[in-house]
Short mmCIF file of C-alpha atoms in Angstrom, two decimals:
data_model
loop_
_atom_site.label_atom_id
_atom_site.label_comp_id
_atom_site.label_asym_id
_atom_site.label_seq_id
_atom_site.Cartn_x
_atom_site.Cartn_y
_atom_site.Cartn_z
CA UNK A 11 2.15 -25.40 5.71
CA UNK A 12 1.21 -22.14 3.64
CA UNK A 13 4.48 -20.36 3.77
CA UNK A 14 6.47 -23.49 2.15
CA UNK A 15 3.52 -24.69 -0.84
CA UNK A 16 4.26 -20.81 -1.39
CA UNK A 17 8.00 -20.92 -2.61
CA UNK A 18 7.48 -24.24 -4.49
CA UNK A 19 4.77 -23.02 -5.95
CA UNK A 20 6.66 -20.21 -7.15
CA UNK A 21 9.83 -21.92 -8.51
CA UNK A 22 6.90 -23.98 -10.53
CA UNK A 23 5.99 -21.30 -12.50
CA UNK A 24 8.55 -19.94 -13.33
CA UNK A 25 11.10 -22.49 -14.89
CA UNK A 26 7.54 -24.68 -15.77
CA UNK A 27 5.78 -20.92 -17.25
CA UNK A 28 2.56 -19.94 -16.41
CA UNK A 29 0.54 -22.02 -14.34
CA UNK A 30 -2.98 -21.08 -14.58
CA UNK A 31 -4.37 -17.73 -11.70
CA UNK A 32 -7.52 -16.87 -9.80
CA UNK A 33 -8.54 -13.48 -9.57
CA UNK A 34 -11.18 -13.09 -7.25
CA UNK A 35 -12.66 -10.04 -8.35
CA UNK A 36 -15.16 -6.70 -8.42
CA UNK A 37 -16.44 -5.25 -11.71
CA UNK A 38 -16.65 -1.96 -8.98
CA UNK A 39 -13.03 -1.98 -7.50
CA UNK A 40 -10.58 0.21 -8.83
CA UNK A 41 -7.51 -1.92 -6.57
CA UNK A 42 -9.08 -4.41 -8.90
CA UNK A 43 -9.09 -2.73 -11.88
CA UNK A 44 -5.66 -2.08 -11.56
CA UNK A 45 -4.71 -5.90 -12.13
CA UNK A 46 -7.24 -6.65 -14.85
CA UNK A 47 -5.22 -3.87 -17.33
CA UNK A 48 -2.05 -5.27 -16.17
CA UNK A 49 -3.00 -8.66 -17.22
CA UNK A 50 -4.28 -7.60 -20.88
CA UNK A 51 -1.24 -4.77 -21.17
CA UNK A 52 0.91 -8.12 -19.97
CA UNK A 53 -1.37 -10.43 -21.94
CA UNK A 54 -2.34 -12.72 -19.49
CA UNK A 55 -5.45 -13.27 -19.41
CA UNK A 56 -5.69 -16.58 -20.57
CA UNK A 57 -3.71 -17.59 -17.26
CA UNK A 58 -6.38 -15.82 -15.12
CA UNK A 59 -9.51 -17.12 -13.83
CA UNK A 60 -11.69 -14.52 -12.16
CA UNK A 61 -13.83 -14.91 -9.99
CA UNK A 62 -16.78 -12.80 -9.19
CA UNK A 63 -16.53 -11.79 -4.86
CA UNK A 64 -19.47 -9.55 -3.54
CA UNK A 65 -17.31 -7.96 -0.02
CA UNK A 66 -17.86 -5.32 1.22
CA UNK A 67 -16.10 -3.50 5.19
CA UNK A 68 -18.63 -4.88 7.40
CA UNK A 69 -19.60 -7.97 4.74
CA UNK A 70 -18.00 -10.73 4.36
CA UNK A 71 -17.40 -13.13 1.48
CA UNK A 72 -16.42 -16.61 2.91
CA UNK A 73 -14.22 -17.68 0.19
CA UNK A 74 -12.00 -14.76 -0.40
CA UNK A 75 -11.62 -14.82 3.65
CA UNK A 76 -10.04 -17.51 3.48
CA UNK A 77 -7.71 -16.84 0.65
CA UNK A 78 -7.01 -13.21 1.90
CA UNK A 79 -7.73 -12.92 5.52
CA UNK A 80 -8.06 -9.37 5.44
CA UNK A 81 -10.83 -9.32 3.48
CA UNK A 82 -9.82 -6.93 1.12
CA UNK A 83 -10.06 -7.82 -3.32
CA UNK A 84 -8.13 -7.90 -5.04
CA UNK A 85 -6.07 -11.78 -4.24
CA UNK A 86 -4.56 -13.23 -6.50
CA UNK A 87 -5.09 -17.52 -5.62
CA UNK A 88 -1.39 -19.35 -7.42
CA UNK A 89 -1.96 -23.17 -8.28
CA UNK A 90 -0.93 -24.47 -5.20
CA UNK A 91 -3.97 -22.57 -2.96
CA UNK A 92 -1.56 -20.07 -1.67
CA UNK A 93 -2.60 -16.27 -2.61
CA UNK A 94 -0.92 -12.83 -3.60
CA UNK A 95 -2.36 -9.72 -2.41
CA UNK A 96 -2.36 -6.50 -1.95
CA UNK A 97 -2.97 -5.08 -5.69
CA UNK A 98 0.70 -3.67 -5.88
CA UNK A 99 2.86 -7.19 -4.88
CA UNK A 100 0.20 -9.37 -7.54
CA UNK A 101 1.02 -7.01 -10.35
CA UNK A 102 4.58 -7.29 -9.37
CA UNK A 103 4.51 -10.65 -9.11
CA UNK A 104 2.60 -11.15 -13.27
CA UNK A 105 5.21 -9.10 -14.19
CA UNK A 106 7.56 -11.36 -14.05
CA UNK A 107 5.61 -14.03 -15.39
CA UNK A 108 5.28 -12.42 -18.79
CA UNK A 109 7.95 -11.80 -21.35
CA UNK A 110 7.07 -8.70 -22.79
CA UNK A 111 8.74 -5.68 -21.60
CA UNK A 112 8.41 -5.19 -18.06
CA UNK A 113 5.55 -2.79 -16.06
CA UNK A 114 7.79 -2.62 -13.20
CA UNK A 115 10.75 -0.81 -14.20
CA UNK A 116 13.71 -2.48 -12.82
CA UNK A 117 15.26 0.50 -11.43
CA UNK A 118 16.90 3.42 -11.06
CA UNK A 119 15.25 7.40 -11.51
CA UNK A 120 12.50 4.98 -13.76
CA UNK A 121 11.43 2.68 -11.06
CA UNK A 122 10.98 5.06 -7.71
CA UNK A 123 8.92 7.56 -10.21
CA UNK A 124 6.01 5.00 -11.14
CA UNK A 125 6.48 3.53 -7.41
CA UNK A 126 5.31 7.11 -7.22
CA UNK A 127 3.42 7.70 -9.02
CA UNK A 128 1.23 3.87 -8.10
CA UNK A 129 1.68 5.11 -4.47
CA UNK A 130 -0.56 8.33 -5.95
CA UNK A 131 -2.96 6.34 -7.67
CA UNK A 132 -3.38 4.51 -4.22
CA UNK A 133 -3.46 6.73 -2.49
CA UNK A 134 -5.91 9.28 -3.76
CA UNK A 135 -8.54 5.49 -3.89
CA UNK A 136 -7.41 5.21 -0.28
CA UNK A 137 -9.28 8.36 0.54
CA UNK A 138 -11.59 7.91 -1.77
CA UNK A 139 -13.39 5.37 -1.88
CA UNK A 140 -13.08 5.63 2.43
CA UNK A 141 -15.52 9.07 1.61
CA UNK A 142 -17.55 5.74 -0.45
CA UNK A 143 -17.66 4.13 2.88
CA UNK A 144 -18.55 7.14 4.81
CA UNK A 145 -21.44 8.23 2.18
CA UNK A 146 -22.99 3.86 0.25
CA UNK A 147 -21.27 1.94 3.16
CA UNK A 148 -22.41 3.47 6.39
CA UNK A 149 -26.19 3.95 8.51
CA UNK A 150 -27.11 7.80 8.00
CA UNK A 151 -26.98 9.22 11.71
CA UNK A 152 -23.19 8.14 11.99
CA UNK A 153 -21.81 10.06 8.72
CA UNK A 154 -19.07 11.90 9.83
CA UNK A 155 -19.17 15.28 7.75
CA UNK A 156 -15.18 15.93 9.34
CA UNK A 157 -13.69 12.55 7.62
CA UNK A 158 -15.48 12.89 4.37
CA UNK A 159 -13.72 16.87 4.06
CA UNK A 160 -10.16 15.16 5.23
CA UNK A 161 -10.21 12.60 2.87
CA UNK A 162 -11.59 14.95 -0.16
CA UNK A 163 -9.23 17.17 0.54
CA UNK A 164 -6.82 14.41 0.31
CA UNK A 165 -7.31 12.61 -2.89
CA UNK A 166 -8.03 16.45 -4.28
CA UNK A 167 -4.79 17.37 -3.54
CA UNK A 168 -3.05 13.43 -5.22
CA UNK A 169 -4.96 15.00 -8.19
CA UNK A 170 -3.24 18.56 -7.90
CA UNK A 171 0.57 16.45 -7.81
CA UNK A 172 -0.69 14.55 -10.26
CA UNK A 173 -1.42 18.08 -12.30
CA UNK A 174 1.81 19.89 -11.31
CA UNK A 175 3.92 15.87 -12.41
CA UNK A 176 2.27 15.05 -15.11
CA UNK A 177 5.55 14.67 -17.06
CA UNK A 178 5.49 11.68 -15.53
CA UNK A 179 2.89 9.74 -17.06
CA UNK A 180 4.38 10.20 -20.59
CA UNK A 181 6.12 7.51 -22.49
CA UNK A 182 4.88 3.83 -22.27
CA UNK A 183 2.95 2.69 -19.92
CA UNK A 184 3.71 1.83 -16.49
CA UNK A 185 2.13 0.71 -13.06
CA UNK A 186 2.00 4.09 -11.69
CA UNK A 187 -0.15 5.35 -15.58
CA UNK A 188 -2.03 2.44 -14.94
CA UNK A 189 -2.12 3.14 -11.51
CA UNK A 190 -3.28 6.59 -12.22
CA UNK A 191 -5.57 5.69 -14.56
CA UNK A 192 -7.26 3.33 -12.54
CA UNK A 193 -7.93 5.72 -9.64
CA UNK A 194 -9.51 8.53 -12.53
CA UNK A 195 -11.95 5.91 -14.16
CA UNK A 196 -13.05 4.93 -10.72
CA UNK A 197 -13.28 8.92 -9.33
CA UNK A 198 -15.54 9.31 -12.41
CA UNK A 199 -17.74 6.04 -11.22
CA UNK A 200 -18.18 7.16 -7.93
CA UNK A 201 -17.60 10.79 -7.82
CA UNK A 202 -18.48 12.43 -11.60
CA UNK A 203 -20.17 15.73 -9.93
CA UNK A 204 -16.14 16.21 -8.59
CA UNK A 205 -15.57 16.93 -11.46
CA UNK A 206 -11.60 16.77 -11.49
CA UNK A 207 -10.99 18.23 -14.65
CA UNK A 208 -11.72 21.44 -13.79
CA UNK A 209 -8.60 23.46 -13.52
CA UNK A 210 -5.84 20.09 -14.10
CA UNK A 211 -6.55 19.60 -18.29
CA UNK A 212 -3.07 18.46 -18.21
CA UNK A 213 -3.58 15.19 -16.07
CA UNK A 214 -7.64 15.11 -18.02
CA UNK A 215 -5.49 15.13 -21.48
CA UNK A 216 -3.13 12.61 -20.09
CA UNK A 217 -6.21 10.44 -19.84
CA UNK A 218 -8.38 10.53 -21.90
CA UNK A 219 -5.77 9.15 -24.03
CA UNK A 220 -4.73 6.78 -22.00
CA UNK A 221 -8.57 5.70 -21.27
CA UNK A 222 -8.94 4.51 -25.02
CA UNK A 223 -6.22 1.72 -24.92
CA UNK A 224 -7.90 -1.96 -25.39
CA UNK A 225 -7.33 -2.69 -21.49
CA UNK A 226 -9.07 -0.15 -20.16
CA UNK A 227 -12.00 -0.87 -22.73
CA UNK A 228 -12.20 -3.85 -21.21
CA UNK A 229 -12.32 -3.29 -17.64
CA UNK A 230 -15.23 -0.23 -16.96
CA UNK A 231 -16.62 0.09 -14.19
CA UNK A 232 -19.76 -0.82 -12.97
CA UNK A 233 -21.70 -1.14 -9.32
CA UNK B 13 9.17 21.36 -12.68
CA UNK B 14 9.42 17.97 -9.89
CA UNK B 15 9.18 15.10 -12.17
CA UNK B 16 12.56 15.94 -13.86
CA UNK B 17 14.06 17.04 -10.22
CA UNK B 18 13.54 13.86 -8.86
CA UNK B 19 14.86 12.03 -11.05
CA UNK B 20 18.06 14.19 -11.85
CA UNK B 21 18.59 13.74 -7.76
CA UNK B 22 17.65 10.12 -7.50
CA UNK B 23 20.93 10.25 -10.21
CA UNK B 24 23.05 12.16 -8.03
CA UNK B 25 22.71 10.45 -5.04
CA UNK B 26 24.05 6.78 -7.14
CA UNK B 27 26.50 8.88 -8.74
CA UNK B 28 28.37 10.63 -5.04
CA UNK B 29 26.66 8.29 -2.78
CA UNK B 30 24.10 9.29 -0.26
CA UNK B 31 22.60 12.49 -0.06
CA UNK B 32 21.23 14.71 2.93
CA UNK B 33 17.26 13.27 3.16
CA UNK B 34 14.50 14.68 5.29
CA UNK B 35 12.04 12.42 6.57
CA UNK B 36 8.59 13.28 8.02
CA UNK B 37 7.94 11.32 11.38
CA UNK B 38 5.90 10.85 14.05
CA UNK B 39 6.61 8.58 17.20
CA UNK B 40 3.10 7.32 17.53
CA UNK B 41 3.15 6.22 13.45
CA UNK B 42 3.52 2.63 13.20
CA UNK B 43 4.28 2.93 8.68
CA UNK B 44 6.78 6.03 9.70
CA UNK B 45 8.34 3.05 11.99
CA UNK B 46 8.92 1.07 9.39
CA UNK B 47 11.49 3.28 7.76
CA UNK B 48 13.52 4.16 11.39
CA UNK B 49 13.75 1.39 12.09
CA UNK B 50 14.72 0.00 8.69
CA UNK B 51 17.24 2.90 8.32
CA UNK B 52 18.93 1.88 11.51
CA UNK B 53 18.94 -2.30 10.04
CA UNK B 54 21.16 -0.53 6.88
CA UNK B 55 22.69 1.81 9.16
CA UNK B 56 21.47 5.24 7.23
CA UNK B 57 20.98 7.31 9.99
CA UNK B 58 23.78 9.59 9.81
CA UNK B 59 22.05 10.46 6.26
CA UNK B 60 17.87 11.06 7.23
CA UNK B 61 17.59 14.31 9.11
CA UNK B 62 14.11 13.49 10.76
CA UNK B 63 11.51 16.28 11.07
CA UNK B 64 8.56 15.53 13.77
CA UNK B 65 5.02 16.21 12.29
CA UNK B 66 1.86 16.14 14.01
CA UNK B 67 -1.16 14.86 11.16
CA UNK B 68 -4.19 13.22 11.60
CA UNK B 69 -6.47 12.88 8.32
CA UNK B 70 -8.71 15.63 9.90
CA UNK B 71 -5.62 17.91 10.57
CA UNK B 72 -3.60 19.40 8.34
CA UNK B 73 0.77 20.10 9.25
CA UNK B 74 1.17 22.33 6.42
CA UNK B 75 5.01 21.63 6.09
CA UNK B 76 3.24 18.20 4.91
CA UNK B 77 0.96 18.96 2.55
CA UNK B 78 3.38 20.38 0.52
CA UNK B 79 5.41 17.50 0.68
CA UNK B 80 3.75 15.08 0.56
CA UNK B 81 -0.35 16.08 -0.88
CA UNK B 82 -1.84 12.95 0.41
CA UNK B 83 -1.29 14.48 4.23
CA UNK B 84 0.38 10.88 5.16
CA UNK B 85 3.79 10.17 6.96
CA UNK B 86 5.27 8.57 6.65
CA UNK B 87 7.12 11.38 3.04
CA UNK B 88 11.23 11.38 2.40
CA UNK B 89 12.07 14.77 1.20
CA UNK B 90 15.71 14.14 -0.91
CA UNK B 91 18.15 16.63 -1.45
CA UNK B 92 16.09 18.53 -3.92
CA UNK B 93 13.02 18.61 -2.09
CA UNK B 94 11.55 16.09 -4.50
CA UNK B 95 9.07 13.81 -2.53
CA UNK B 96 8.30 10.05 -2.39
CA UNK B 97 6.45 8.22 -0.24
CA UNK B 98 4.62 5.81 1.13
CA UNK B 99 6.80 3.70 3.35
CA UNK B 100 7.11 0.41 0.66
CA UNK B 101 8.49 3.32 -1.67
CA UNK B 102 10.60 4.96 0.98
CA UNK B 103 12.20 1.42 2.51
CA UNK B 104 12.24 -0.57 -0.79
CA UNK B 105 14.45 3.65 -2.33
CA UNK B 106 16.34 3.38 0.83
CA UNK B 107 17.96 0.00 0.52
CA UNK B 108 19.41 1.40 -2.73
CA UNK B 109 21.64 3.43 -0.74
CA UNK B 110 22.93 1.32 1.49
CA UNK B 111 25.48 -1.13 0.18
CA UNK B 112 25.34 -4.01 2.50
CA UNK B 113 22.41 -6.92 2.62
CA UNK B 114 19.25 -6.03 0.80
CA UNK B 115 16.40 -5.94 2.67
CA UNK B 116 13.83 -6.46 -0.47
CA UNK B 117 14.79 -9.97 -2.04
CA UNK B 118 16.13 -9.50 -5.45
CA UNK B 119 13.79 -11.51 -7.56
CA UNK B 120 12.15 -15.38 -6.69
CA UNK B 121 10.01 -16.33 -3.81
CA UNK B 122 12.13 -14.84 -1.02
CA UNK B 123 10.83 -11.59 -2.48
CA UNK B 124 7.41 -12.79 -3.01
CA UNK B 125 7.34 -13.72 0.63
CA UNK B 126 9.28 -10.52 1.33
CA UNK B 127 6.32 -8.39 0.56
CA UNK B 128 3.57 -10.94 0.75
CA UNK B 129 4.61 -10.48 4.78
CA UNK B 130 4.81 -6.05 4.72
CA UNK B 131 1.72 -6.75 2.47
CA UNK B 132 0.29 -8.47 5.77
CA UNK B 133 1.89 -6.15 8.17
CA UNK B 134 0.53 -3.23 6.14
CA UNK B 135 -2.84 -4.56 5.83
CA UNK B 136 -3.65 -5.63 9.85
CA UNK B 137 -2.39 -1.56 10.63
CA UNK B 138 -4.50 0.17 8.15
CA UNK B 139 -7.28 -1.58 9.82
CA UNK B 140 -5.82 -1.02 13.34
CA UNK B 141 -5.36 2.33 11.81
CA UNK B 142 -9.18 2.45 10.97
CA UNK B 143 -9.91 1.29 14.32
CA UNK B 144 -8.34 3.54 16.55
CA UNK B 145 -9.71 6.71 14.30
CA UNK B 146 -12.67 5.56 14.67
CA UNK B 147 -12.23 5.43 18.52
CA UNK B 148 -10.08 7.78 19.26
CA UNK B 149 -10.52 10.89 16.22
CA UNK B 150 -14.34 11.23 15.90
CA UNK B 151 -16.92 12.33 18.27
CA UNK B 152 -18.86 9.80 19.61
CA UNK B 153 -21.89 10.78 18.05
CA UNK B 154 -20.72 9.46 14.89
CA UNK B 155 -18.43 6.42 16.10
CA UNK B 156 -20.05 3.81 14.30
CA UNK B 157 -19.73 -0.78 16.11
CA UNK B 158 -20.18 -2.64 13.30
CA UNK B 159 -17.26 -0.05 11.33
CA UNK B 160 -15.50 -1.53 14.39
CA UNK B 161 -16.16 -4.82 14.57
CA UNK B 162 -15.13 -5.33 10.24
CA UNK B 163 -12.03 -3.90 10.29
CA UNK B 164 -10.98 -5.30 13.57
CA UNK B 165 -12.11 -9.28 12.40
CA UNK B 166 -9.46 -8.25 9.31
CA UNK B 167 -6.54 -7.76 11.74
CA UNK B 168 -7.23 -10.33 14.30
CA UNK B 169 -7.34 -12.37 10.51
CA UNK B 170 -4.69 -11.35 9.64
CA UNK B 171 -2.20 -11.77 12.66
CA UNK B 172 -3.83 -15.29 12.17
CA UNK B 173 -2.92 -15.97 9.28
CA UNK B 174 1.04 -14.61 10.48
CA UNK B 175 0.32 -17.33 13.01
CA UNK B 176 0.53 -20.00 11.04
CA UNK B 177 2.34 -18.60 8.14
CA UNK B 178 5.06 -17.76 10.43
CA UNK B 179 7.58 -20.00 9.17
CA UNK B 180 8.43 -17.05 5.60
CA UNK B 181 9.67 -14.66 8.94
CA UNK B 182 12.37 -17.02 9.73
CA UNK B 183 15.81 -16.03 9.01
CA UNK B 184 17.39 -12.86 8.76
CA UNK B 185 15.70 -9.62 8.83
CA UNK B 186 13.77 -8.20 5.38
CA UNK B 187 11.51 -6.13 5.14
CA UNK B 188 8.88 -8.32 5.91
CA UNK B 189 9.76 -8.99 9.41
CA UNK B 190 10.27 -5.08 9.80
CA UNK B 191 7.05 -5.10 8.32
CA UNK B 192 5.22 -7.29 10.94
CA UNK B 193 7.72 -6.74 14.03
CA UNK B 194 6.24 -3.03 13.85
CA UNK B 195 3.06 -3.79 13.20
CA UNK B 196 2.90 -5.97 17.21
CA UNK B 197 4.43 -3.06 18.42
CA UNK B 198 1.73 -1.02 17.62
CA UNK B 199 -0.82 -3.28 18.60
CA UNK B 200 0.90 -4.11 22.18
CA UNK B 201 0.83 0.25 21.51
CA UNK B 202 -2.84 0.92 21.58
CA UNK B 203 -4.57 -2.29 21.90
CA UNK B 204 -2.74 -3.69 24.85
CA UNK B 205 -6.14 -4.93 26.03
CA UNK B 206 -6.29 -7.32 22.57
CA UNK B 207 -4.14 -9.75 23.89
CA UNK B 208 -3.16 -10.79 20.23
CA UNK B 209 -0.02 -12.99 22.25
CA UNK B 210 -3.36 -15.95 23.14
CA UNK B 211 -3.33 -19.07 20.91
CA UNK B 212 -0.96 -17.04 18.61
CA UNK B 213 2.29 -18.93 20.76
CA UNK B 214 5.07 -19.03 17.64
CA UNK B 215 4.16 -15.42 16.70
CA UNK B 216 4.92 -14.36 20.44
CA UNK B 217 7.82 -16.45 20.29
CA UNK B 218 9.08 -14.67 16.80
CA UNK B 219 8.29 -11.41 18.18
CA UNK B 220 9.69 -11.68 21.34
CA UNK B 221 13.27 -11.90 20.01
CA UNK B 222 12.65 -10.17 16.73
CA UNK B 223 11.89 -6.91 19.66
CA UNK B 224 15.36 -7.23 21.25
CA UNK B 225 17.07 -5.46 17.88
CA UNK B 226 18.43 -2.73 18.20
CA UNK B 227 16.07 -1.11 15.52
CA UNK B 228 13.42 -1.17 17.06
CA UNK B 229 14.69 -0.90 20.86
CA UNK B 230 15.88 2.43 19.59
CA UNK B 231 12.68 3.45 17.84
CA UNK B 232 9.24 2.37 20.71
CA UNK B 233 6.16 4.67 19.87
CA UNK B 234 5.24 6.86 21.80
CA UNK B 235 1.83 9.77 21.54
#
């Protein structure tokens, strides 16, 4: 029974140290990149085996669907074969697997700030990815400009919020900053002609500095 | 500056007790229902003022967009006007505002089980809501059967996972069970002709019992 195996696996890893885990990944996915940056920021690279996975909302990967029936990446397979998803859950789990500074603040204002930033970055990506599916996956005759306009307004709004609240990104990296950086990197990758930096100078300055981190440089998106 | 206000507000609420909060809500939204059930399970009703909100991916609510520029519900407005989102963040925040049993287990296997269940329920809903938008919001000439088929496969897969791992739903309610119940309730509301109960007898039994809880009965979806 998978439910029991999940519990046993987590107990085992806690008691005996980090066991090898498998990450279904794709270099183009910004949600996967969050996990890959997180793994590098927490020095867990040696504990993660990455499995290249091609998947879209209309093209399945059988191995992935077996692990995560929602058929989405990232999915993290623990040593007993049970799976964790989505990216917030995977990252928070990995944060318990290393002895360094925690990237999910344990409690109080720092935690809500980090989780709100993560939700903002993920929300920008949800809307951006839906635009991308509309234009790159959906047949041309079924594309609807109203949908793209509505989703674009969402991610533009999210970027404006980040510019206004850019001070919440200050300090050592958290899951919040990692998510925001992966969102901005994905916009550069897929929507370079949107020029998100225009009128968002403080967010731009923050991002350029964050982008220099080895974890970001090692995980640049590619098609 | 919103970032500082968020921090001050949270400190204030922690030190001086629960301040009034405002919840942008809609009776049809399953993600809002998660929060409304959570509020009732934790006896926080008196601390939440609910603000009825009509919104779709292509129809804005100006008041909502000001609070949450991603233009999605639920959004929780704290006493200083700063906002928290999305539903997992709001629920985890509310869990710190009451003195009873916590619905987010603090650590260990119980936490990952609850968060995986939440991710599964939310994933079922993400796919289901995208199907709904396709058929009910998008003009008929732009509807694509391939998209509906792909998303439907995801939520069917999520339901099958819940049937296999139904044992993880046992015990006192957590954010996991609340999310799954709201997902199933939304499927009954919008996709009653999908007959999700067929071939999922254990999940059905669990749901019928959970549905009897006053928190669920008080938050039945309506259009």
